Amino acid sequence: MNCDSPSEWIEKLPLLQKVVDREEVLWCNPSIEKVTSGLAKASVSDAEVADASERLKRFASYLAAVFPDTAKSHGIIESPITSIPKMKKVLETKYATAIAGKLLVKQDNALPISGSIKARGGIYEVLKHAESLASQHHLLNTMKDYSQFANPACKKLFSTYKIAVGSTGNLGLSIGIMSAKLGFNVTVHMSADAKQWKKDLLRSKGVEVVEYLDDYSKAVEEGRRQAATDPTCHFVDDENSKDLFMGYAVAGARVAEQLREQQIKVDADHPLFVYLPCGVGGGPGGVAFGLKLAFGDHVHCLFAEPTHSPCMMIGMMTGLHDQVSVADFGLDNRTIADGLAVGTASAFVGRIMEPLLTGCYTIEDQTLFNLLKNLADSENIWLEPSALAGMTGPIHAIQANLVEANSPQATHIVWATGGNMVPVEEMQSYYEAGI
Ligand SMILES: *Cc1c(COP(=O)(O)O)cnc(C)c1O
């Protein structure tokens, strides 16, 4: 950490004392701007998001052919938006707070192929790389359509290339499953907190899994270092990847379409609030960017992090981004929310979000378990612990009286980032941890 010491930072930003004390807090971003000026400052553009969206459409015939669970959506990887009125009542009672507007959940737990939000960014980046290699080797011009990516000629080509990634688990699953299906040699560098079942599942698909005793940043660093020496290896850089970001951002326009279909308005009188669990930042950042493109100033995005791993909150509050870690403030980055166990946020994402993000808040592990049980009991929706971080968002927004969050015309979307891949016994133990 550079410049000031933690105590100097706490003096300047008193909320940091509560963060250090691992309290559940809400931080409102003082640097938020009108969307037009915020988007103009971004290092990425709407044209790049549109390009990503088109690329995913080109690959739809391939995905539908090789992953049967995408056939009914014709190879488009998308999840439903579901109303959760019973859970809304549970939250209202539990937190003694009325939620006047609608409460919905975006069910990325049900995304095909890898059952988490990583099926957006991770799969997109692998497909884009495959397309680029196929183009360089003149395989694209002879294709009738992209279902021919399943042909032996493509598989043979990709078997001479490698893909690597560092991950706490879910990104590894999505990159591993997609890369192995296309025929790449794929290596996943896993942090110590990654679950055994994820390693087993990847190995069963022919993915090489390298395990580290250290945390996420170390796994990424080692993966990046090993890949750098090999020109045939593409490293999926979770901390800096524009491609991952674009894969996530495509969600914005799709959500707009889904809300239109459900006749849910978003405009000056009907604000939209979206609560996104945040690890390194690419997933929530990309989705929030896409939502800002789709809804402009009418959408308000908040990121949710564990009390032990509030890396994006600290990075944004101090403006130090990846030059500060939660350890600098005495936090241990230990959380059962494995998708969120990240000590240093992406500076690439943090800088884009600076003028666009409404705020960040933190949540305790025990709260995640309790909400997991509540959601399973009330709505029969089963999420992994990380994916419940968004659930206290409406309470924070309403209690803090954020821009019209109290309005009966407001819509609150909790982004449920994962769950379907979790084995039944594992899920049962999460459920039993809830009170
Ligand atoms: C990865 C992940 C997130 C957060 O995404 P980042 O890109 O790391 O910020 C949230 N929830 C789940 C379940 C995840 O796997």
Coordinates of C-alpha atoms and ligand atoms in Angstrom, one line a residue:
M1 CA 0.0 0.0 0.0
N2 CA 1.3 3.4 -0.9
C3 CA 0.9 7.0 0.5
D4 CA -1.1 7.1 3.7
S5 CA -1.1 4.5 6.5
P6 CA -4.4 2.7 7.3
S7 CA -4.9 5.0 10.4
E8 CA -4.6 8.1 8.2
W9 CA -7.1 6.7 5.8
I10 CA -9.5 5.9 8.6
E11 CA -9.2 9.5 9.9
K12 CA -10.1 10.8 6.4
L13 CA -12.8 8.2 5.8
P14 CA -14.4 7.3 9.2
L15 CA -16.6 4.6 7.6
L16 CA -13.4 2.6 7.2
Q17 CA -13.3 2.0 10.9
K18 CA -16.5 0.0 10.7
V19 CA -15.1 -1.9 7.7
V20 CA -12.0 -2.8 9.7
D21 CA -14.3 -3.9 12.5
R22 CA -16.0 -6.2 10.0
E23 CA -19.4 -4.6 10.4
E24 CA -22.0 -4.8 7.7
V25 CA -21.9 -1.3 6.1
L26 CA -23.2 0.6 3.1
W27 CA -20.9 3.0 1.3
C28 CA -22.4 5.5 -1.1
N29 CA -20.1 6.5 -3.9
P30 CA -19.5 10.3 -3.9
S31 CA -18.0 10.2 -7.3
I32 CA -21.0 9.0 -9.2
E33 CA -21.8 11.1 -12.3
K34 CA -24.6 11.4 -14.9
V35 CA -24.4 8.3 -17.1
T36 CA -23.4 10.1 -20.3
S37 CA -20.2 11.6 -18.7
G38 CA -19.6 8.4 -16.8
L39 CA -19.7 6.2 -19.9
A40 CA -17.6 8.8 -21.9
K41 CA -14.8 8.3 -19.4
A42 CA -14.8 4.5 -19.7
S43 CA -11.9 2.6 -21.3
V44 CA -14.5 0.4 -23.0
S45 CA -17.4 1.3 -25.4
D46 CA -20.9 0.3 -26.3
A47 CA -19.7 -0.8 -29.7
E48 CA -17.5 -3.4 -28.1
V49 CA -20.5 -4.7 -26.1
A50 CA -22.6 -4.9 -29.3
D51 CA -19.7 -6.8 -31.0
A52 CA -19.7 -9.3 -28.1
S53 CA -23.4 -9.7 -28.4
E54 CA -23.1 -10.5 -32.2
R55 CA -20.3 -12.9 -31.6
L56 CA -22.4 -14.9 -29.1
K57 CA -25.2 -15.0 -31.6
R58 CA -22.8 -16.4 -34.2
F59 CA -21.7 -19.2 -31.7
A60 CA -25.3 -20.0 -30.7
S61 CA -25.6 -22.9 -33.3
Y62 CA -22.4 -24.4 -32.0
L63 CA -23.4 -24.2 -28.3
A64 CA -26.9 -25.6 -29.0
A65 CA -25.2 -28.5 -30.8
V66 CA -22.6 -29.4 -28.1
F67 CA -24.4 -28.4 -24.9
P68 CA -27.9 -29.9 -24.9
D69 CA -29.0 -27.8 -22.0
T70 CA -28.7 -24.7 -24.2
A71 CA -30.9 -26.2 -27.0
K72 CA -34.1 -24.8 -25.7
S73 CA -32.7 -21.3 -25.6
H74 CA -31.2 -22.0 -29.1
G75 CA -27.7 -21.7 -27.9
I76 CA -28.1 -18.4 -26.1
I77 CA -26.8 -18.6 -22.5
E78 CA -29.4 -16.7 -20.5
S79 CA -31.2 -17.0 -17.2
P80 CA -34.8 -16.1 -16.1
I81 CA -35.8 -13.2 -14.0
T82 CA -38.1 -14.4 -11.3
S83 CA -40.5 -12.6 -8.9
I84 CA -39.9 -13.7 -5.2
P85 CA -42.9 -12.3 -3.2
K86 CA -42.6 -14.8 -0.4
M87 CA -38.9 -14.0 0.1
K88 CA -39.9 -10.3 0.1
K89 CA -42.1 -10.9 3.1
V90 CA -39.4 -12.8 4.9
L91 CA -37.0 -9.9 4.3
E92 CA -39.5 -7.3 5.4
T93 CA -40.1 -9.1 8.7
K94 CA -36.5 -10.0 9.3
Y95 CA -35.3 -6.4 8.8
A96 CA -38.5 -4.6 9.9
T97 CA -38.4 -2.7 6.7
A98 CA -41.1 -2.4 4.1
I99 CA -40.1 -3.0 0.5
A100 CA -42.7 -1.0 -1.4
G101 CA -41.5 -1.9 -4.9
K102 CA -41.1 -5.2 -6.8
L103 CA -38.4 -7.8 -5.7
L104 CA -37.0 -10.0 -8.4
V105 CA -34.1 -12.4 -8.6
K106 CA -31.9 -12.8 -11.7
Q107 CA -31.2 -16.5 -11.7
D108 CA -27.7 -16.9 -13.0
N109 CA -27.6 -19.9 -10.7
A110 CA -29.6 -21.5 -13.5
L111 CA -27.3 -20.5 -16.4
P112 CA -26.6 -23.4 -18.6
I113 CA -23.1 -25.0 -19.0
S114 CA -21.5 -23.9 -15.7
G115 CA -24.3 -22.7 -13.4
S116 CA -22.9 -19.3 -12.4
I117 CA -22.4 -15.8 -13.7
K118 CA -19.0 -17.0 -15.1
A119 CA -20.9 -18.7 -17.9
R120 CA -21.3 -15.2 -19.3
G121 CA -17.7 -13.8 -19.3
G122 CA -15.7 -17.0 -19.2
I123 CA -17.4 -18.8 -22.0
Y124 CA -17.4 -15.6 -24.1
E125 CA -13.6 -15.1 -23.8
V126 CA -12.9 -18.7 -24.8
L127 CA -15.2 -18.5 -27.8
K128 CA -13.7 -15.3 -28.9
H129 CA -10.2 -16.8 -28.7
A130 CA -11.3 -19.9 -30.7
E131 CA -12.8 -17.7 -33.4
S132 CA -9.6 -15.7 -33.7
L133 CA -7.5 -18.9 -34.0
A134 CA -9.9 -20.4 -36.6
S135 CA -9.7 -17.2 -38.6
Q136 CA -5.9 -17.1 -38.5
H137 CA -5.8 -20.7 -39.7
H138 CA -8.4 -20.0 -42.5
L139 CA -11.0 -22.3 -41.1
L140 CA -13.7 -19.7 -40.8
N141 CA -14.3 -19.0 -44.5
T142 CA -15.1 -22.6 -45.3
M143 CA -17.7 -22.9 -42.5
K144 CA -21.4 -23.0 -43.3
D145 CA -22.2 -21.9 -39.8
Y146 CA -20.5 -22.0 -36.4
S147 CA -21.8 -25.5 -35.5
Q148 CA -18.8 -26.6 -37.5
F149 CA -16.6 -25.6 -34.6
A150 CA -17.4 -29.1 -33.4
N151 CA -15.7 -30.6 -36.5
P152 CA -12.4 -32.6 -36.2
A153 CA -10.5 -30.0 -38.1
C154 CA -11.2 -27.4 -35.4
K155 CA -10.6 -29.7 -32.6
K156 CA -7.3 -30.7 -34.1
L157 CA -6.2 -27.1 -34.4
F158 CA -7.2 -26.2 -30.8
S159 CA -5.4 -29.3 -29.4
T160 CA -2.2 -27.6 -30.4
Y161 CA -3.1 -24.5 -28.2
K162 CA -3.4 -24.0 -24.5
I163 CA -5.7 -22.0 -22.3
A164 CA -4.9 -21.2 -18.6
V165 CA -6.8 -19.3 -15.8
G166 CA -6.4 -18.6 -12.1
S167 CA -9.6 -19.0 -10.1
T168 CA -11.3 -19.5 -6.8
G169 CA -13.5 -22.0 -8.6
N170 CA -16.4 -20.9 -10.7
L171 CA -14.3 -19.1 -13.4
G172 CA -12.2 -22.3 -13.6
L173 CA -15.3 -24.3 -14.2
S174 CA -16.6 -22.1 -17.0
I175 CA -13.2 -21.7 -18.7
G176 CA -12.3 -25.4 -18.1
I177 CA -15.6 -26.9 -19.4
M178 CA -15.8 -24.6 -22.5
S179 CA -12.1 -25.0 -23.5
A180 CA -12.1 -28.7 -23.0
K181 CA -15.2 -29.0 -25.2
L182 CA -13.6 -27.1 -28.0
G183 CA -10.5 -29.3 -27.8
F184 CA -8.0 -27.0 -26.1
N185 CA -5.4 -28.1 -23.5
V186 CA -6.6 -26.3 -20.5
T187 CA -5.0 -25.6 -17.1
V188 CA -6.9 -24.1 -14.1
H189 CA -4.8 -22.7 -11.3
M190 CA -6.9 -23.0 -8.2
S191 CA -6.6 -21.1 -4.9
A192 CA -6.7 -22.9 -1.6
D193 CA -10.3 -22.0 -0.9
A194 CA -11.6 -23.7 -4.1
K195 CA -13.9 -26.6 -3.3
Q196 CA -12.8 -30.2 -3.8
W197 CA -15.9 -31.0 -6.0
K198 CA -14.9 -28.3 -8.4
K199 CA -11.4 -29.7 -8.8
D200 CA -12.8 -33.2 -9.2
L201 CA -15.4 -32.1 -11.8
L202 CA -12.8 -30.3 -13.9
R203 CA -10.4 -33.3 -13.8
S204 CA -13.2 -35.6 -14.9
K205 CA -13.5 -33.4 -18.1
G206 CA -9.8 -33.7 -18.8
V207 CA -8.8 -30.3 -17.4
E208 CA -5.4 -30.0 -15.6
V209 CA -5.9 -28.6 -12.2
V210 CA -3.0 -27.0 -10.3
E211 CA -3.6 -26.4 -6.6
Y212 CA -2.1 -23.6 -4.5
L213 CA -2.0 -23.3 -0.7
D214 CA -2.3 -19.6 -1.1
D215 CA -5.3 -17.3 -2.0
Y216 CA -6.8 -16.2 -5.3
S217 CA -4.2 -13.5 -6.1
K218 CA -1.4 -16.0 -5.9
A219 CA -3.2 -18.5 -8.1
V220 CA -3.7 -15.8 -10.7
E221 CA -0.1 -14.6 -10.5
E222 CA 1.3 -18.1 -10.9
G223 CA -1.0 -18.9 -13.8
R224 CA -0.1 -15.6 -15.5
R225 CA 3.6 -16.2 -15.0
Q226 CA 3.6 -19.8 -16.4
A227 CA 1.5 -18.8 -19.4
A228 CA 3.7 -15.8 -20.2
T229 CA 6.6 -18.1 -21.2
D230 CA 4.4 -20.1 -23.7
P231 CA 3.3 -18.3 -26.9
T232 CA 0.7 -21.0 -27.6
C233 CA -1.0 -20.3 -24.3
H234 CA -3.8 -17.9 -23.8
F235 CA -4.2 -16.7 -20.2
V236 CA -7.6 -15.6 -19.1
D237 CA -6.7 -12.7 -16.9
D238 CA -9.6 -12.3 -14.4
E239 CA -8.0 -9.1 -13.0
N240 CA -7.6 -7.3 -16.4
S241 CA -9.6 -9.0 -19.2
K242 CA -11.6 -6.8 -21.4
D243 CA -13.1 -9.9 -23.1
L244 CA -14.5 -11.3 -19.9
F245 CA -15.9 -7.8 -19.1
M246 CA -17.7 -7.7 -22.5
G247 CA -19.1 -11.2 -22.0
Y248 CA -20.7 -10.0 -18.8
A249 CA -21.9 -6.6 -20.3
V250 CA -24.0 -8.3 -22.9
A251 CA -26.5 -9.1 -20.0
G252 CA -27.6 -5.4 -19.9
A253 CA -29.6 -5.3 -23.1
R254 CA -30.9 -8.8 -22.4
V255 CA -32.3 -7.7 -19.0
A256 CA -34.0 -4.7 -20.7
E257 CA -35.7 -7.2 -23.1
Q258 CA -36.7 -9.5 -20.3
L259 CA -38.2 -6.7 -18.3
R260 CA -40.1 -5.4 -21.4
E261 CA -41.6 -8.9 -21.8
Q262 CA -42.7 -8.9 -18.2
Q263 CA -44.1 -5.4 -18.7
I264 CA -41.9 -3.9 -16.0
K265 CA -41.2 -0.3 -16.7
V266 CA -37.8 1.4 -16.1
D267 CA -37.8 5.2 -16.5
A268 CA -37.6 8.4 -14.5
D269 CA -40.6 7.4 -12.4
H270 CA -39.8 3.7 -12.2
P271 CA -36.2 3.4 -10.9
L272 CA -34.3 0.1 -11.2
F273 CA -32.0 -1.1 -8.4
V274 CA -29.6 -4.0 -9.1
Y275 CA -27.5 -5.7 -6.3
L276 CA -24.4 -7.6 -7.5
P277 CA -22.1 -9.9 -5.5
C278 CA -18.5 -8.7 -6.2
G279 CA -15.2 -10.6 -6.1
V280 CA -12.5 -9.2 -8.3
G281 CA -15.1 -7.1 -10.0
G282 CA -15.3 -8.3 -13.6
G283 CA -18.7 -10.0 -13.4
P284 CA -20.6 -7.3 -11.5
G285 CA -18.7 -4.5 -13.3
G286 CA -19.4 -5.9 -16.7
V287 CA -23.1 -6.5 -15.9
A288 CA -23.4 -3.0 -14.3
F289 CA -21.8 -1.4 -17.4
G290 CA -24.3 -3.2 -19.7
L291 CA -27.1 -2.1 -17.4
K292 CA -26.0 1.5 -17.5
L293 CA -25.9 1.3 -21.4
A294 CA -29.4 -0.1 -21.4
F295 CA -31.1 2.0 -18.7
G296 CA -28.9 5.1 -18.3
D297 CA -29.5 7.1 -15.1
H298 CA -32.6 5.1 -14.3
V299 CA -30.6 2.1 -13.0
H300 CA -28.7 2.2 -9.7
C301 CA -26.1 -0.6 -9.3
L302 CA -24.7 -1.7 -5.9
F303 CA -21.9 -4.2 -5.3
A304 CA -22.0 -6.6 -2.4
E305 CA -18.9 -8.1 -0.7
P306 CA -18.2 -10.2 2.4
T307 CA -17.2 -8.3 5.6
H308 CA -13.8 -10.1 5.4
S309 CA -13.1 -9.4 1.7
P310 CA -14.4 -5.9 0.9
C311 CA -11.7 -5.3 -1.7
M312 CA -13.7 -3.2 -4.2
M313 CA -15.2 -1.1 -1.4
I314 CA -11.7 -0.2 0.0
G315 CA -10.2 0.2 -3.5
M316 CA -13.0 2.6 -4.6
M317 CA -13.2 4.5 -1.3
T318 CA -9.4 5.2 -1.3
G319 CA -9.1 5.4 -5.1
L320 CA -6.1 3.1 -4.8
H321 CA -7.8 0.2 -6.6
D322 CA -5.3 -2.6 -7.0
Q323 CA -2.7 -0.8 -5.0
V324 CA -4.5 -1.7 -1.7
S325 CA -5.6 -5.0 -0.3
V326 CA -7.9 -5.9 2.5
A327 CA -4.8 -7.2 4.4
D328 CA -3.5 -3.6 4.5
F329 CA -6.5 -3.0 6.8
G330 CA -6.0 -6.1 8.9
L331 CA -8.7 -8.1 7.2
D332 CA -8.0 -11.8 6.6
N333 CA -10.0 -12.5 3.3
R334 CA -11.5 -15.6 4.8
T335 CA -15.1 -16.2 3.8
I336 CA -17.3 -19.1 2.9
A337 CA -18.4 -17.1 -0.1
D338 CA -15.6 -18.6 -2.3
G339 CA -16.6 -16.7 -5.4
L340 CA -16.0 -13.5 -3.4
A341 CA -12.8 -14.4 -1.6
V342 CA -10.7 -11.8 -3.3
G343 CA -8.3 -9.4 -1.4
T344 CA -7.4 -7.0 -4.2
A345 CA -10.0 -5.7 -6.7
S346 CA -9.4 -5.2 -10.4
A347 CA -8.2 -1.7 -11.2
F348 CA -9.4 -2.0 -14.7
V349 CA -13.0 -2.5 -13.4
G350 CA -12.7 -0.1 -10.5
R351 CA -11.7 2.8 -12.7
I352 CA -14.6 2.1 -15.1
M353 CA -17.0 1.9 -12.2
E354 CA -15.8 5.1 -10.4
P355 CA -18.4 7.4 -12.1
L356 CA -21.1 4.7 -12.6
L357 CA -21.5 2.8 -9.3
T358 CA -24.1 3.9 -6.8
G359 CA -22.3 2.2 -3.9
C360 CA -21.0 -1.0 -2.2
Y361 CA -22.1 -2.8 1.0
T362 CA -20.8 -5.7 3.0
I363 CA -22.4 -8.8 4.4
E364 CA -21.4 -11.4 7.0
D365 CA -21.0 -15.1 6.1
Q366 CA -23.6 -16.1 8.7
T367 CA -26.1 -13.7 7.0
L368 CA -25.4 -15.5 3.7
F369 CA -26.2 -18.9 5.2
N370 CA -29.4 -17.6 6.8
L371 CA -30.6 -16.0 3.6
L372 CA -29.8 -19.2 1.7
K373 CA -32.1 -21.1 4.0
N374 CA -34.8 -18.4 3.9
L375 CA -34.8 -18.4 0.0
A376 CA -34.8 -22.2 -0.2
D377 CA -37.7 -22.4 2.3
S378 CA -39.8 -19.6 0.9
E379 CA -39.2 -19.9 -2.9
N380 CA -37.5 -23.3 -3.3
I381 CA -34.6 -21.5 -5.1
W382 CA -31.2 -22.9 -4.1
L383 CA -28.2 -20.6 -4.4
E384 CA -24.6 -20.9 -3.4
P385 CA -23.6 -18.7 -0.4
S386 CA -21.8 -16.0 -2.6
A387 CA -25.0 -15.6 -4.6
L388 CA -27.0 -14.4 -1.7
A389 CA -24.9 -11.3 -1.1
G390 CA -27.3 -9.3 -3.2
M391 CA -30.2 -10.1 -1.0
T392 CA -29.7 -7.4 1.7
G393 CA -29.2 -4.8 -1.0
P394 CA -32.9 -3.6 -1.0
I395 CA -32.8 -3.2 2.8
H396 CA -29.6 -1.1 2.6
A397 CA -31.0 1.0 -0.2
I398 CA -34.3 1.6 1.5
Q399 CA -33.0 2.2 5.0
A400 CA -30.5 4.7 3.6
N401 CA -33.2 6.3 1.5
L402 CA -31.2 6.1 -1.7
V403 CA -32.8 7.8 -4.7
E404 CA -36.4 6.7 -4.6
A405 CA -35.6 3.2 -3.4
N406 CA -38.7 3.5 -1.2
S407 CA -41.0 4.1 -4.2
P408 CA -43.7 1.5 -4.8
Q409 CA -42.8 2.0 -8.5
A410 CA -39.2 0.8 -7.9
T411 CA -37.9 -2.5 -9.1
H412 CA -35.2 -4.3 -7.1
I413 CA -33.2 -7.1 -8.8
V414 CA -31.0 -9.3 -6.7
W415 CA -28.4 -10.9 -9.0
A416 CA -28.1 -14.5 -7.9
T417 CA -24.7 -15.4 -9.3
G418 CA -24.5 -19.2 -8.8
G419 CA -25.8 -22.4 -7.4
N420 CA -26.8 -25.1 -9.9
M421 CA -23.5 -26.9 -10.0
V422 CA -23.2 -27.3 -6.2
P423 CA -23.5 -31.0 -5.3
V424 CA -26.6 -31.9 -3.2
E425 CA -24.7 -32.9 0.0
E426 CA -22.7 -29.7 -0.2
M427 CA -25.9 -27.7 -0.6
Q428 CA -27.5 -29.5 2.3
S429 CA -24.6 -28.5 4.6
Y430 CA -25.0 -24.9 3.6
Y431 CA -28.7 -25.0 4.3
E432 CA -28.0 -26.5 7.7
A433 CA -25.6 -23.7 8.6
G434 CA -28.5 -21.2 8.2
I435 CA -30.6 -20.1 11.2
Ligands
LIG1 C1 -17.1 -14.9 -9.5 C2 -18.4 -14.8 -8.8 C3 -18.8 -13.6 -8.4 C4 -18.1 -12.3 -8.6 O1 -17.6 -12.1 -9.8 P1 -16.2 -11.3 -10.0 O2 -16.0 -11.1 -11.4 O3 -15.1 -12.1 -9.3 O4 -16.4 -10.0 -9.2 C5 -20.0 -13.6 -7.6 N1 -20.7 -14.7 -7.4 C6 -20.3 -15.9 -7.8 C7 -21.1 -17.1 -7.4 C8 -19.1 -16.0 -8.5 O5 -18.6 -17.2 -8.9

